[in-house]
Amino acid sequence: MATPHISCIALIGKKARYPTSLNATLDVFSSRLPMKTNGDSDFGMLYAVDDTCALYGWLTNTGVKIVVAVESPVGGGGGGGGGGEVGVFRALQTAYIGLVCNPFFENDETRPITSRRFLAEVRRIAETWRPGAQAAP
Amino acid sequence: MSSTKAARIGEEVWKTRIDKVNAELVTLTYGSIVAQLCKDFEGDYMEVNKQLDKMGYNIGLRLIEDFLAKTNTGRCANFRETAETISKIGFKVFLNITPTVTNWTSDNKQFSLIFDENPLADFVELPDDGRAQNELWYSNILCGVLRGALEMVQMQVDAHFASDVLRGNDTTEMRVTLIRMIDDELPPGDD
């Protein structure tokens, strides 16, 4: 793919233990938290994995962390997102609200989310995202 | 009463005489009732349907008084008029929706309500246990409400859902059948 695109989206609950390299981003969340004074959820770029991939973060007030990996073959430290991530995070948060408002949803943060509707929506958000664009509603 | 007149009354009453509550409050409250019933009856969805219908019936018995007082509607001349009143005034003032009345049988005793929107079912995704999709009628309380309310105005009806978008169907459809008009019975020992 020639343009930057989203290669991975992760939602991390408060109690979850996540056994992958995403652990590194969690430390960034906690180290930056004391400096966040404006109540903003956007943590911006957390971590550049390599030249082509960067991780962006978002933290809701309930402690749910959303991490989006943007892959950008053009390079440049992986900062190819161009500011369009906020729209993605808002779309993901809306999808998450829809998930937790389902009365049959059991919020067990130690287990992966299995809702088909939610997973399809997250996939749609990732696949329709383009750099600099607001995410589709 | 024509369909457009019913729509006008529904709109008017909705605007001027109805106290509004937050939609999410209703949706989440109803959702937690259904989810709790599913837990209490350990996934016996047939029983959950029955309980929801019964709860609705008890609501309908009471709600009809409020409905008649707020809307000032008189007796319907026929069942077709009843159907329009249910959709354009009843559902309008209580849920701010107007399900489509359609699929009449030739004897004018059976019709369908098609729900394009259903505030009760917002956010809902049925449990993925292989049974809920075939057995649970999530909004079944509405059937009971109609049954109870109509019984209070001398109509014995059967109301049940025939399809539900929550189950993956294209539409949400409730089938309503007039069984009989209940004759006004004289109070016992009063002759």
mmCIF file of C-alpha atoms in Angstrom:
data_model
loop_
_atom_site.group_PDB
_atom_site.id
_atom_site.type_symbol
_atom_site.label_atom_id
_atom_site.label_comp_id
_atom_site.label_asym_id
_atom_site.label_seq_id
_atom_site.Cartn_x
_atom_site.Cartn_y
_atom_site.Cartn_z
ATOM 1 C CA MET A 1 0.000 0.000 0.000
ATOM 2 C CA ALA A 2 1.422 3.353 -1.011
ATOM 3 C CA THR A 3 -0.185 5.572 1.609
ATOM 4 C CA PRO A 4 -0.033 5.401 5.369
ATOM 5 C CA HIS A 5 -2.637 3.041 6.736
ATOM 6 C CA ILE A 6 -3.762 1.566 10.016
ATOM 7 C CA SER A 7 -2.319 -1.875 10.545
ATOM 8 C CA CYS A 8 -3.477 -2.564 14.071
ATOM 9 C CA ILE A 9 -5.955 -1.301 16.658
ATOM 10 C CA ALA A 10 -5.871 -2.320 20.301
ATOM 11 C CA LEU A 11 -8.227 -1.611 23.170
ATOM 12 C CA ILE A 12 -6.747 -2.208 26.558
ATOM 13 C CA GLY A 13 -8.808 -2.353 29.706
ATOM 14 C CA LYS A 14 -7.573 -1.399 33.132
ATOM 15 C CA LYS A 15 -7.058 -4.946 34.298
ATOM 16 C CA ALA A 16 -5.892 -6.485 31.060
ATOM 17 C CA ARG A 17 -2.502 -8.061 30.764
ATOM 18 C CA TYR A 18 -1.332 -7.625 27.263
ATOM 19 C CA PRO A 19 1.476 -9.956 26.273
ATOM 20 C CA THR A 20 2.905 -8.150 23.278
ATOM 21 C CA SER A 21 5.075 -5.217 22.391
ATOM 22 C CA LEU A 22 2.123 -2.965 23.139
ATOM 23 C CA ASN A 23 3.335 -3.153 26.726
ATOM 24 C CA ALA A 24 5.872 -0.529 25.815
ATOM 25 C CA THR A 25 3.145 1.964 24.989
ATOM 26 C CA LEU A 26 1.456 1.388 28.331
ATOM 27 C CA ASP A 27 4.501 2.778 30.082
ATOM 28 C CA VAL A 28 4.286 5.868 27.925
ATOM 29 C CA PHE A 29 0.690 6.346 28.979
ATOM 30 C CA SER A 30 1.569 6.221 32.662
ATOM 31 C CA SER A 31 4.663 8.369 32.351
ATOM 32 C CA ARG A 32 2.839 11.089 30.449
ATOM 33 C CA LEU A 33 -0.288 11.037 32.569
ATOM 34 C CA PRO A 34 0.998 13.399 35.310
ATOM 35 C CA MET A 35 1.755 15.985 32.664
ATOM 36 C CA LYS A 36 -1.732 15.871 31.160
ATOM 37 C CA THR A 37 -3.512 18.742 32.836
ATOM 38 C CA ASN A 38 -6.096 19.720 30.247
ATOM 39 C CA GLY A 39 -8.202 16.600 30.573
ATOM 40 C CA ASP A 40 -7.554 15.756 26.967
ATOM 41 C CA SER A 41 -7.766 12.097 25.977
ATOM 42 C CA ASP A 42 -5.353 12.347 23.089
ATOM 43 C CA PHE A 43 -1.825 11.170 23.877
ATOM 44 C CA GLY A 44 -0.536 11.673 20.356
ATOM 45 C CA MET A 45 2.289 9.538 19.108
ATOM 46 C CA LEU A 46 3.479 7.216 21.845
ATOM 47 C CA TYR A 47 6.182 5.266 20.247
ATOM 48 C CA ALA A 48 7.798 4.723 16.883
ATOM 49 C CA VAL A 49 8.378 1.026 16.357
ATOM 50 C CA ASP A 50 10.675 1.611 13.408
ATOM 51 C CA ASP A 51 10.887 3.760 10.289
ATOM 52 C CA THR A 52 7.545 2.593 9.000
ATOM 53 C CA CYS A 53 5.328 2.113 12.003
ATOM 54 C CA ALA A 54 4.180 4.404 14.787
ATOM 55 C CA LEU A 55 1.798 3.891 17.685
ATOM 56 C CA TYR A 56 -0.738 6.534 18.707
ATOM 57 C CA GLY A 57 -2.609 6.562 21.982
ATOM 58 C CA TRP A 58 -5.906 7.666 23.515
ATOM 59 C CA LEU A 59 -7.032 7.272 27.103
ATOM 60 C CA THR A 60 -10.654 7.512 28.174
ATOM 61 C CA ASN A 61 -11.659 8.774 31.593
ATOM 62 C CA THR A 62 -12.608 5.247 32.597
ATOM 63 C CA GLY A 63 -9.034 4.122 32.010
ATOM 64 C CA VAL A 64 -9.551 2.314 28.725
ATOM 65 C CA LYS A 65 -6.585 2.807 26.450
ATOM 66 C CA ILE A 66 -6.870 2.772 22.696
ATOM 67 C CA VAL A 67 -3.702 2.274 20.697
ATOM 68 C CA VAL A 68 -3.600 2.577 16.929
ATOM 69 C CA ALA A 69 -0.640 1.490 14.828
ATOM 70 C CA VAL A 70 -0.141 3.512 11.667
ATOM 71 C CA GLU A 71 2.086 2.011 9.060
ATOM 72 C CA SER A 72 3.651 4.337 6.596
ATOM 73 C CA PRO A 73 6.006 2.996 3.965
ATOM 74 C CA VAL A 74 7.216 6.509 3.168
ATOM 75 C CA GLY A 75 9.228 6.477 6.349
ATOM 76 C CA GLY A 76 9.998 9.589 8.318
ATOM 77 C CA GLY A 77 9.940 8.053 11.767
ATOM 78 C CA GLY A 78 6.476 6.679 11.189
ATOM 79 C CA GLY A 79 4.827 10.029 11.766
ATOM 80 C CA GLY A 80 2.710 9.698 8.660
ATOM 81 C CA GLY A 81 -0.630 10.077 10.368
ATOM 82 C CA GLY A 82 -0.904 13.764 9.694
ATOM 83 C CA GLY A 83 -3.334 14.546 12.491
ATOM 84 C CA GLY A 84 -6.172 12.302 11.307
ATOM 85 C CA GLU A 85 -5.890 10.040 14.314
ATOM 86 C CA VAL A 86 -8.231 12.062 16.495
ATOM 87 C CA GLY A 87 -11.119 11.201 14.207
ATOM 88 C CA VAL A 88 -10.198 7.533 14.410
ATOM 89 C CA PHE A 89 -10.116 7.626 18.190
ATOM 90 C CA ARG A 90 -13.484 9.332 18.371
ATOM 91 C CA ALA A 91 -14.978 6.763 16.007
ATOM 92 C CA LEU A 92 -13.461 3.949 18.070
ATOM 93 C CA GLN A 93 -14.736 5.454 21.288
ATOM 94 C CA THR A 94 -18.240 5.710 19.796
ATOM 95 C CA ALA A 95 -18.023 2.055 18.771
ATOM 96 C CA TYR A 96 -16.876 1.173 22.290
ATOM 97 C CA ILE A 97 -19.830 3.040 23.824
ATOM 98 C CA GLY A 98 -22.158 1.010 21.597
ATOM 99 C CA LEU A 99 -20.440 -2.131 22.838
ATOM 100 C CA VAL A 100 -20.692 -1.436 26.557
ATOM 101 C CA CYS A 101 -24.290 -0.203 26.278
ATOM 102 C CA ASN A 102 -25.371 -3.598 24.954
ATOM 103 C CA PRO A 103 -27.208 -5.067 27.965
ATOM 104 C CA PHE A 104 -25.836 -8.538 27.240
ATOM 105 C CA PHE A 105 -22.245 -7.332 27.230
ATOM 106 C CA GLU A 106 -20.238 -8.572 30.206
ATOM 107 C CA ASN A 107 -17.440 -6.136 30.859
ATOM 108 C CA ASP A 108 -14.710 -8.595 31.705
ATOM 109 C CA GLU A 109 -11.535 -6.674 30.979
ATOM 110 C CA THR A 110 -9.326 -9.712 31.411
ATOM 111 C CA ARG A 111 -10.750 -11.373 28.318
ATOM 112 C CA PRO A 112 -10.730 -10.316 24.670
ATOM 113 C CA ILE A 113 -13.826 -8.610 23.254
ATOM 114 C CA THR A 114 -15.829 -11.043 21.145
ATOM 115 C CA SER A 115 -18.736 -8.906 19.899
ATOM 116 C CA ARG A 116 -18.992 -9.438 16.155
ATOM 117 C CA ARG A 117 -20.618 -6.091 15.570
ATOM 118 C CA PHE A 118 -17.895 -4.253 17.445
ATOM 119 C CA LEU A 119 -15.072 -6.113 15.721
ATOM 120 C CA ALA A 120 -16.619 -5.467 12.307
ATOM 121 C CA GLU A 121 -16.965 -1.782 13.148
ATOM 122 C CA VAL A 122 -13.333 -1.535 14.282
ATOM 123 C CA ARG A 123 -12.220 -3.254 11.095
ATOM 124 C CA ARG A 124 -14.318 -0.831 9.064
ATOM 125 C CA ILE A 125 -12.814 2.155 10.857
ATOM 126 C CA ALA A 126 -9.297 0.876 10.222
ATOM 127 C CA GLU A 127 -9.905 0.070 6.583
ATOM 128 C CA THR A 128 -11.628 3.297 5.649
ATOM 129 C CA TRP A 129 -9.124 5.565 7.371
ATOM 130 C CA ARG A 130 -6.902 7.751 5.198
ATOM 131 C CA PRO A 131 -4.154 10.081 6.397
ATOM 132 C CA GLY A 132 -5.348 13.539 7.308
ATOM 133 C CA ALA A 133 -8.982 12.525 6.867
ATOM 134 C CA GLN A 134 -11.623 12.618 9.532
ATOM 135 C CA ALA A 135 -12.736 9.081 10.192
ATOM 136 C CA ALA A 136 -16.047 8.053 8.766
ATOM 137 C CA PRO A 137 -18.823 8.554 11.313
ATOM 138 C CA MET B 1 -60.558 8.574 11.897
ATOM 139 C CA SER B 2 -58.185 8.815 8.998
ATOM 140 C CA SER B 3 -54.507 7.985 9.153
ATOM 141 C CA THR B 4 -53.507 11.619 8.671
ATOM 142 C CA LYS B 5 -55.828 12.780 11.414
ATOM 143 C CA ALA B 6 -54.355 10.217 13.782
ATOM 144 C CA ALA B 7 -50.872 11.405 12.845
ATOM 145 C CA ARG B 8 -51.850 14.995 13.579
ATOM 146 C CA ILE B 9 -53.292 14.135 16.984
ATOM 147 C CA GLY B 10 -50.237 12.050 17.830
ATOM 148 C CA GLU B 11 -47.906 14.886 16.911
ATOM 149 C CA GLU B 12 -49.948 17.423 18.832
ATOM 150 C CA VAL B 13 -50.195 15.359 22.023
ATOM 151 C CA TRP B 14 -46.512 14.429 21.823
ATOM 152 C CA LYS B 15 -45.561 18.093 21.624
ATOM 153 C CA THR B 16 -47.838 19.540 24.233
ATOM 154 C CA ARG B 17 -48.854 16.960 26.799
ATOM 155 C CA ILE B 18 -46.031 14.471 27.188
ATOM 156 C CA ASP B 19 -43.216 14.594 29.725
ATOM 157 C CA LYS B 20 -40.002 13.523 28.012
ATOM 158 C CA VAL B 21 -37.272 11.359 29.488
ATOM 159 C CA ASN B 22 -33.804 10.619 28.255
ATOM 160 C CA ALA B 23 -33.815 7.872 25.607
ATOM 161 C CA GLU B 24 -30.685 6.114 26.894
ATOM 162 C CA LEU B 25 -32.251 5.877 30.339
ATOM 163 C CA VAL B 26 -35.205 3.973 28.875
ATOM 164 C CA THR B 27 -33.023 1.832 26.615
ATOM 165 C CA LEU B 28 -30.571 0.860 29.334
ATOM 166 C CA THR B 29 -33.299 0.263 31.920
ATOM 167 C CA TYR B 30 -35.225 -2.030 29.598
ATOM 168 C CA GLY B 31 -31.996 -3.721 28.533
ATOM 169 C CA SER B 32 -30.999 -4.503 32.074
ATOM 170 C CA ILE B 33 -34.453 -5.971 32.759
ATOM 171 C CA VAL B 34 -34.200 -8.322 29.783
ATOM 172 C CA ALA B 35 -30.609 -9.272 30.559
ATOM 173 C CA GLN B 36 -31.521 -9.952 34.188
ATOM 174 C CA LEU B 37 -34.490 -12.116 33.162
ATOM 175 C CA CYS B 38 -32.186 -14.100 30.889
ATOM 176 C CA LYS B 39 -29.889 -14.686 33.868
ATOM 177 C CA ASP B 40 -32.700 -15.482 36.308
ATOM 178 C CA PHE B 41 -34.236 -18.044 33.959
ATOM 179 C CA GLU B 42 -30.794 -19.381 33.046
ATOM 180 C CA GLY B 43 -31.165 -18.795 29.339
ATOM 181 C CA ASP B 44 -34.695 -20.214 29.022
ATOM 182 C CA TYR B 45 -35.641 -17.640 26.391
ATOM 183 C CA MET B 46 -39.183 -18.984 25.937
ATOM 184 C CA GLU B 47 -39.808 -18.224 29.586
ATOM 185 C CA VAL B 48 -38.177 -14.789 29.216
ATOM 186 C CA ASN B 49 -40.538 -14.025 26.317
ATOM 187 C CA LYS B 50 -43.455 -15.056 28.487
ATOM 188 C CA GLN B 51 -42.337 -12.908 31.406
ATOM 189 C CA LEU B 52 -41.777 -9.865 29.204
ATOM 190 C CA ASP B 53 -45.240 -10.311 27.726
ATOM 191 C CA LYS B 54 -46.730 -10.569 31.195
ATOM 192 C CA MET B 55 -44.922 -7.441 32.382
ATOM 193 C CA GLY B 56 -46.116 -5.607 29.299
ATOM 194 C CA TYR B 57 -49.675 -6.816 29.885
ATOM 195 C CA ASN B 58 -49.664 -5.313 33.361
ATOM 196 C CA ILE B 59 -48.268 -2.070 31.967
ATOM 197 C CA GLY B 60 -50.902 -1.996 29.225
ATOM 198 C CA LEU B 61 -53.764 -2.401 31.692
ATOM 199 C CA ARG B 62 -52.666 0.811 33.391
ATOM 200 C CA LEU B 63 -51.197 2.720 30.479
ATOM 201 C CA ILE B 64 -54.485 2.746 28.574
ATOM 202 C CA GLU B 65 -56.033 5.038 31.188
ATOM 203 C CA ASP B 66 -53.211 7.513 30.794
ATOM 204 C CA PHE B 67 -53.397 7.186 27.024
ATOM 205 C CA LEU B 68 -57.141 7.908 26.865
ATOM 206 C CA ALA B 69 -56.844 10.834 29.262
ATOM 207 C CA LYS B 70 -53.956 12.466 27.414
ATOM 208 C CA THR B 71 -55.204 11.945 23.901
ATOM 209 C CA ASN B 72 -58.961 12.338 24.351
ATOM 210 C CA THR B 73 -59.594 9.694 21.741
ATOM 211 C CA GLY B 74 -63.015 8.131 21.576
ATOM 212 C CA ARG B 75 -64.029 4.641 20.611
ATOM 213 C CA CYS B 76 -62.594 3.387 17.330
ATOM 214 C CA ALA B 77 -65.206 2.555 14.698
ATOM 215 C CA ASN B 78 -63.361 -0.516 13.456
ATOM 216 C CA PHE B 79 -60.144 -2.479 13.868
ATOM 217 C CA ARG B 80 -58.443 -0.582 11.055
ATOM 218 C CA GLU B 81 -58.950 2.612 12.975
ATOM 219 C CA THR B 82 -57.603 0.907 16.085
ATOM 220 C CA ALA B 83 -54.445 -0.016 14.184
ATOM 221 C CA GLU B 84 -53.891 3.572 13.041
ATOM 222 C CA THR B 85 -54.495 4.848 16.557
ATOM 223 C CA ILE B 86 -51.984 2.382 18.023
ATOM 224 C CA SER B 87 -49.306 3.364 15.541
ATOM 225 C CA LYS B 88 -49.795 7.081 15.004
ATOM 226 C CA ILE B 89 -50.944 8.060 18.486
ATOM 227 C CA GLY B 90 -50.016 5.264 20.920
ATOM 228 C CA PHE B 91 -46.468 4.531 19.819
ATOM 229 C CA LYS B 92 -45.979 8.179 18.927
ATOM 230 C CA VAL B 93 -46.747 9.602 22.351
ATOM 231 C CA PHE B 94 -45.011 6.905 24.393
ATOM 232 C CA LEU B 95 -41.954 6.091 22.275
ATOM 233 C CA ASN B 96 -41.945 8.816 19.596
ATOM 234 C CA ILE B 97 -42.064 6.256 16.800
ATOM 235 C CA THR B 98 -44.819 5.448 14.302
ATOM 236 C CA PRO B 99 -44.530 1.849 13.141
ATOM 237 C CA THR B 100 -46.022 1.204 9.706
ATOM 238 C CA VAL B 101 -49.416 -0.511 9.639
ATOM 239 C CA THR B 102 -49.525 -3.056 6.827
ATOM 240 C CA ASN B 103 -50.251 -6.630 5.681
ATOM 241 C CA TRP B 104 -53.965 -6.603 6.476
ATOM 242 C CA THR B 105 -55.862 -9.815 6.017
ATOM 243 C CA SER B 106 -59.014 -9.541 3.915
ATOM 244 C CA ASP B 107 -61.275 -9.916 6.957
ATOM 245 C CA ASN B 108 -59.629 -6.844 8.523
ATOM 246 C CA LYS B 109 -58.798 -8.743 11.685
ATOM 247 C CA GLN B 110 -55.037 -9.081 11.354
ATOM 248 C CA PHE B 111 -52.328 -6.567 10.606
ATOM 249 C CA SER B 112 -48.613 -6.070 11.017
ATOM 250 C CA LEU B 113 -46.667 -3.265 12.609
ATOM 251 C CA ILE B 114 -43.300 -2.747 10.964
ATOM 252 C CA PHE B 115 -40.791 -1.012 13.229
ATOM 253 C CA ASP B 116 -38.257 1.025 11.271
ATOM 254 C CA GLU B 117 -36.774 2.120 14.550
ATOM 255 C CA ASN B 118 -37.049 0.647 18.001
ATOM 256 C CA PRO B 119 -35.688 2.678 20.913
ATOM 257 C CA LEU B 120 -35.800 -0.370 23.184
ATOM 258 C CA ALA B 121 -33.284 -2.210 21.041
ATOM 259 C CA ASP B 122 -30.622 0.472 20.549
ATOM 260 C CA PHE B 123 -27.108 -0.863 21.293
ATOM 261 C CA VAL B 124 -28.433 -4.413 21.633
ATOM 262 C CA GLU B 125 -26.580 -7.402 20.257
ATOM 263 C CA LEU B 126 -28.213 -10.703 21.222
ATOM 264 C CA PRO B 127 -26.054 -13.242 23.078
ATOM 265 C CA ASP B 128 -24.043 -15.348 20.665
ATOM 266 C CA ASP B 129 -25.053 -18.681 22.193
ATOM 267 C CA GLY B 130 -26.733 -20.169 19.146
ATOM 268 C CA ARG B 131 -30.187 -19.981 20.760
ATOM 269 C CA ALA B 132 -31.029 -16.367 21.557
ATOM 270 C CA GLN B 133 -31.103 -15.546 17.851
ATOM 271 C CA ASN B 134 -33.841 -18.134 17.334
ATOM 272 C CA GLU B 135 -35.736 -17.983 20.595
ATOM 273 C CA LEU B 136 -35.609 -14.580 22.277
ATOM 274 C CA TRP B 137 -38.025 -11.838 21.231
ATOM 275 C CA TYR B 138 -36.128 -8.995 22.801
ATOM 276 C CA SER B 139 -38.907 -6.374 22.617
ATOM 277 C CA ASN B 140 -41.677 -8.775 23.615
ATOM 278 C CA ILE B 141 -42.862 -6.411 26.336
ATOM 279 C CA LEU B 142 -44.511 -4.355 23.570
ATOM 280 C CA CYS B 143 -46.774 -7.290 22.641
ATOM 281 C CA GLY B 144 -47.955 -7.494 26.214
ATOM 282 C CA VAL B 145 -48.582 -3.752 26.378
ATOM 283 C CA LEU B 146 -50.857 -3.905 23.325
ATOM 284 C CA ARG B 147 -52.664 -6.979 24.626
ATOM 285 C CA GLY B 148 -53.277 -5.403 28.028
ATOM 286 C CA ALA B 149 -54.270 -1.991 26.723
ATOM 287 C CA LEU B 150 -56.677 -3.344 24.096
ATOM 288 C CA GLU B 151 -58.248 -5.729 26.585
ATOM 289 C CA MET B 152 -59.256 -2.718 28.656
ATOM 290 C CA VAL B 153 -61.133 -1.317 25.691
ATOM 291 C CA GLN B 154 -63.024 -4.538 24.948
ATOM 292 C CA MET B 155 -60.681 -6.062 22.406
ATOM 293 C CA GLN B 156 -59.080 -9.416 22.978
ATOM 294 C CA VAL B 157 -56.061 -9.652 20.717
ATOM 295 C CA ASP B 158 -53.058 -11.819 20.116
ATOM 296 C CA ALA B 159 -49.820 -9.930 19.522
ATOM 297 C CA HIS B 160 -46.489 -11.522 18.737
ATOM 298 C CA PHE B 161 -43.305 -10.692 16.909
ATOM 299 C CA ALA B 162 -42.804 -12.360 13.546
ATOM 300 C CA SER B 163 -39.324 -11.021 12.840
ATOM 301 C CA ASP B 164 -36.684 -8.837 14.453
ATOM 302 C CA VAL B 165 -33.638 -7.095 13.007
ATOM 303 C CA LEU B 166 -31.785 -8.163 16.161
ATOM 304 C CA ARG B 167 -32.109 -11.736 14.913
ATOM 305 C CA GLY B 168 -30.707 -10.755 11.538
ATOM 306 C CA ASN B 169 -34.117 -10.397 9.850
ATOM 307 C CA ASP B 170 -34.617 -7.551 7.374
ATOM 308 C CA THR B 171 -37.444 -5.975 9.352
ATOM 309 C CA THR B 172 -38.914 -5.924 12.832
ATOM 310 C CA GLU B 173 -42.529 -7.006 12.483
ATOM 311 C CA MET B 174 -45.249 -7.507 15.067
ATOM 312 C CA ARG B 175 -48.395 -9.388 14.079
ATOM 313 C CA VAL B 176 -51.614 -8.320 15.784
ATOM 314 C CA THR B 177 -54.803 -10.398 15.546
ATOM 315 C CA LEU B 178 -58.243 -9.485 16.830
ATOM 316 C CA ILE B 179 -59.646 -12.561 18.518
ATOM 317 C CA ARG B 180 -62.978 -11.155 19.667
ATOM 318 C CA MET B 181 -64.713 -8.115 21.028
ATOM 319 C CA ILE B 182 -65.312 -8.556 24.723
ATOM 320 C CA ASP B 183 -68.957 -7.890 25.494
ATOM 321 C CA ASP B 184 -69.625 -5.550 28.320
ATOM 322 C CA GLU B 185 -70.700 -7.880 31.056
ATOM 323 C CA LEU B 186 -73.218 -6.811 33.600
ATOM 324 C CA PRO B 187 -71.817 -6.720 37.097
ATOM 325 C CA PRO B 188 -72.796 -9.900 38.944
ATOM 326 C CA GLY B 189 -75.954 -9.762 41.015
ATOM 327 C CA ASP B 190 -77.098 -6.533 39.451
ATOM 328 C CA ASP B 191 -80.278 -7.273 37.502
#
